[in-house]
Amino acid sequence: MSKVTSPKPLVSDQILNGWQTLISQLADFANVSPAMITLGPSLSHHICSCSNSRSLADKRASKENRVKAASRQTAHLSPSEEASHMAWFASGDTKRSGTNYAPSAVLTLCWPDGETFGAICLPELSCLPELSYLSELSAAKLLHDDKESSDNATLAYNHYLQLLNGLRRTIETHLHSLWQQHSLQRENEELQTRLQSRTQDLAALNYSLNQEIDKRQAAEQLLAHQHLHDAGTGFFNQQGLENQLERLLAADINAEIAVLHLGFANGRHLQARFGYQAWEQILRLYARHIESKPELNLTIARPSATDLVLLIASSHLSYHLNTLCHQLLNLHQSEWEWQQQRFHLHAYVGIATSLDSRDVHALLEHAHGAMLVCKNSGYGFHYHSSATEQTFSPGNAFSGSLQQALQGDEIVMLFAPKVQPKSRLWVGAQPQLRWKHPQLGDIRHDSLMLIARQNGLGAELGNFILRQAIETASRWYSQFSQLTIAIPLSAQQMENGQLAWQIEALLNAHDLSAIHIELEIPEHALQGDDVTLRNTLSSLHDMGIHLTLSEFGSGPTSFHQLKMLPFDGIKLDKHFMRQLSSDRGDPSTLRSVIHIAKKLGLQIALEGIDHSDQETFFSAEGCDVAQGALYAQPLTAEEFELVMFNQRESIAK
């Protein structure tokens, strides 16, 4: 491997001029022409400086023979002696610019690291009188041992040697200074390079740290956002809703604030139908329709999967709230489309304002309670009132517990089959409730309905049955297209002038055709407001819903009244079944009732069929539908579905 040498410093023109002056003075003093300083380790390198003295040709000519003789004598010197004379009388030619030089003295110049820089060359030492004498007596010294002449020559030689050494020290001092300057410059450049490299490294490190800081800040912001926002929709979650409402209440004590709690009736149905992600996109689409009016300055939150909460802060709250409520009603009546499927979004809206309370939790609870009342009453929206709060107060213990049971899904819905007596095929289902009360134990459907009516909760319980039954029917109709669900209504529900609108909204919300449900109106419900009753029945009949007058024979209703109302069938009261089973029962009266109903084109349904002889009698009389313990006890929805699947397979075989 070759040795790697570091670059040497450059000699400036100023120094070269100084050397030029020195070498010229030395040449003039020694009376030689020319004196040279060469670059490089040999005399073959180019001349760095040369004296400007004229050639003394005559002296060279006269001394030529003596130089040659002395050279021959010098050739007999030992190596140590030759080295001590510093290459005096050295031989060799240096050809430069067409001129031949025969150096007689060469003094090597070195860098501080020992590497050769060049040499000081005197071409012809014999031109110097003293030195020419030295060259003559050098040979004579060897031959005649002339001591005095030798001493004179030696003095001249030493004097010239001192001049040469002084010149060499001067030049090497310059070289040393140049070397130090060059070393300092190189070290400075190296430090600059290291500094630049370190600066770049620090800049890269700083950039990397800034990136990590940005990533960490972004992650912290994301965590903070996720802590207060719903992941699926980007709306505020429950915690974010409370924080935002607290800020609104604290921002301006004079501003009125409204909280609207929206509970979607068909939210779970749409989740099952389209999937959770699609449902979240539907909620975002719903929110964009509401946010289309920027003057409302809405805040939207999603405290649960199927609920939304809207916050409004305004100095003209009544106007903005009225505008928003009408917009919501229009949205709930509009038809939506998703994945080329049409559906409706029906929501119950509960409203509470800061006039009711300025406490965050109380205000949210008021709005939620108003939504539940709206859900049970069937109205489009409902404002919180002291009466609503009283419903949940400890003073009305049973009503409060029933309300909590309805809210928490503690009441279980079962389904009793409706059967064709002749074929015993299941053609329908009727919902029946069961409630495991913590003190009263297991409460069955009839007892629960009676208790609810006595406590003024007949409409709430009836609406609960209506919602749950329509939701179940929407799941069943694709599998069992011929199956209908007979939904019992309460007298309190029939007093609601918006009942038809409520049922239509539920059907639209669950994308269910009216032919898949049947409504059973109890006979005692016909004793209410005749105008409201007729309008409600006409609207329901126009929708294509099958209407049945249940508990027929328990009240004063006559067949003449039936002709005036749009009923499609009657359902005989249970006391007819009991009379038929007793020894004093008169089947002729029952036959007459059945005969008249058939003449009027009414479908005849029965309940309470517990024995086969009852089934035989009514089957012979041509009754259409029967239900009772003879066929099956009320079943859960899953058990009912299993029987229907088995029945479908047996028919297919």
Tab-separated table of N, CA and C in Angstrom, residues 200-211 213:
chain	number	residue	atom	x	y	z
A	200	GLN	N	-25.243	20.066	11.082
A	200	GLN	CA	-26.205	19.298	10.296
A	200	GLN	C	-26.826	18.179	11.123
A	201	ASP	N	-25.960	17.518	11.934
A	201	ASP	CA	-26.497	16.456	12.797
A	201	ASP	C	-27.502	17.022	13.793
A	202	LEU	N	-27.137	18.187	14.378
A	202	LEU	CA	-28.066	18.812	15.331
A	202	LEU	C	-29.351	19.253	14.644
A	203	ALA	N	-29.209	19.764	13.397
A	203	ALA	CA	-30.406	20.167	12.656
A	203	ALA	C	-31.282	18.961	12.360
A	204	ALA	N	-30.631	17.844	11.944
A	204	ALA	CA	-31.404	16.629	11.685
A	204	ALA	C	-32.059	16.113	12.960
A	205	LEU	N	-31.286	16.166	14.065
A	205	LEU	CA	-31.850	15.726	15.337
A	205	LEU	C	-33.003	16.635	15.763
A	206	ASN	N	-32.805	17.941	15.575
A	206	ASN	CA	-33.865	18.889	15.927
A	206	ASN	C	-35.115	18.650	15.080
A	207	TYR	N	-34.902	18.380	13.779
A	207	TYR	CA	-36.031	18.084	12.904
A	207	TYR	C	-36.740	16.809	13.348
A	208	SER	N	-35.940	15.789	13.685
A	208	SER	CA	-36.531	14.542	14.155
A	208	SER	C	-37.303	14.749	15.455
A	209	LEU	N	-36.697	15.552	16.369
A	209	LEU	CA	-37.393	15.831	17.631
A	209	LEU	C	-38.681	16.610	17.394
A	210	ASN	N	-38.627	17.569	16.464
A	210	ASN	CA	-39.846	18.327	16.157
A	210	ASN	C	-40.920	17.426	15.572
A	211	GLN	N	-40.486	16.484	14.725
A	211	GLN	CA	-41.455	15.535	14.175
A	211	GLN	C	-42.068	14.687	15.286
A	213	ILE	N	-42.294	15.523	18.408
A	213	ILE	CA	-43.161	16.396	19.206
A	213	ILE	C	-44.494	16.607	18.503
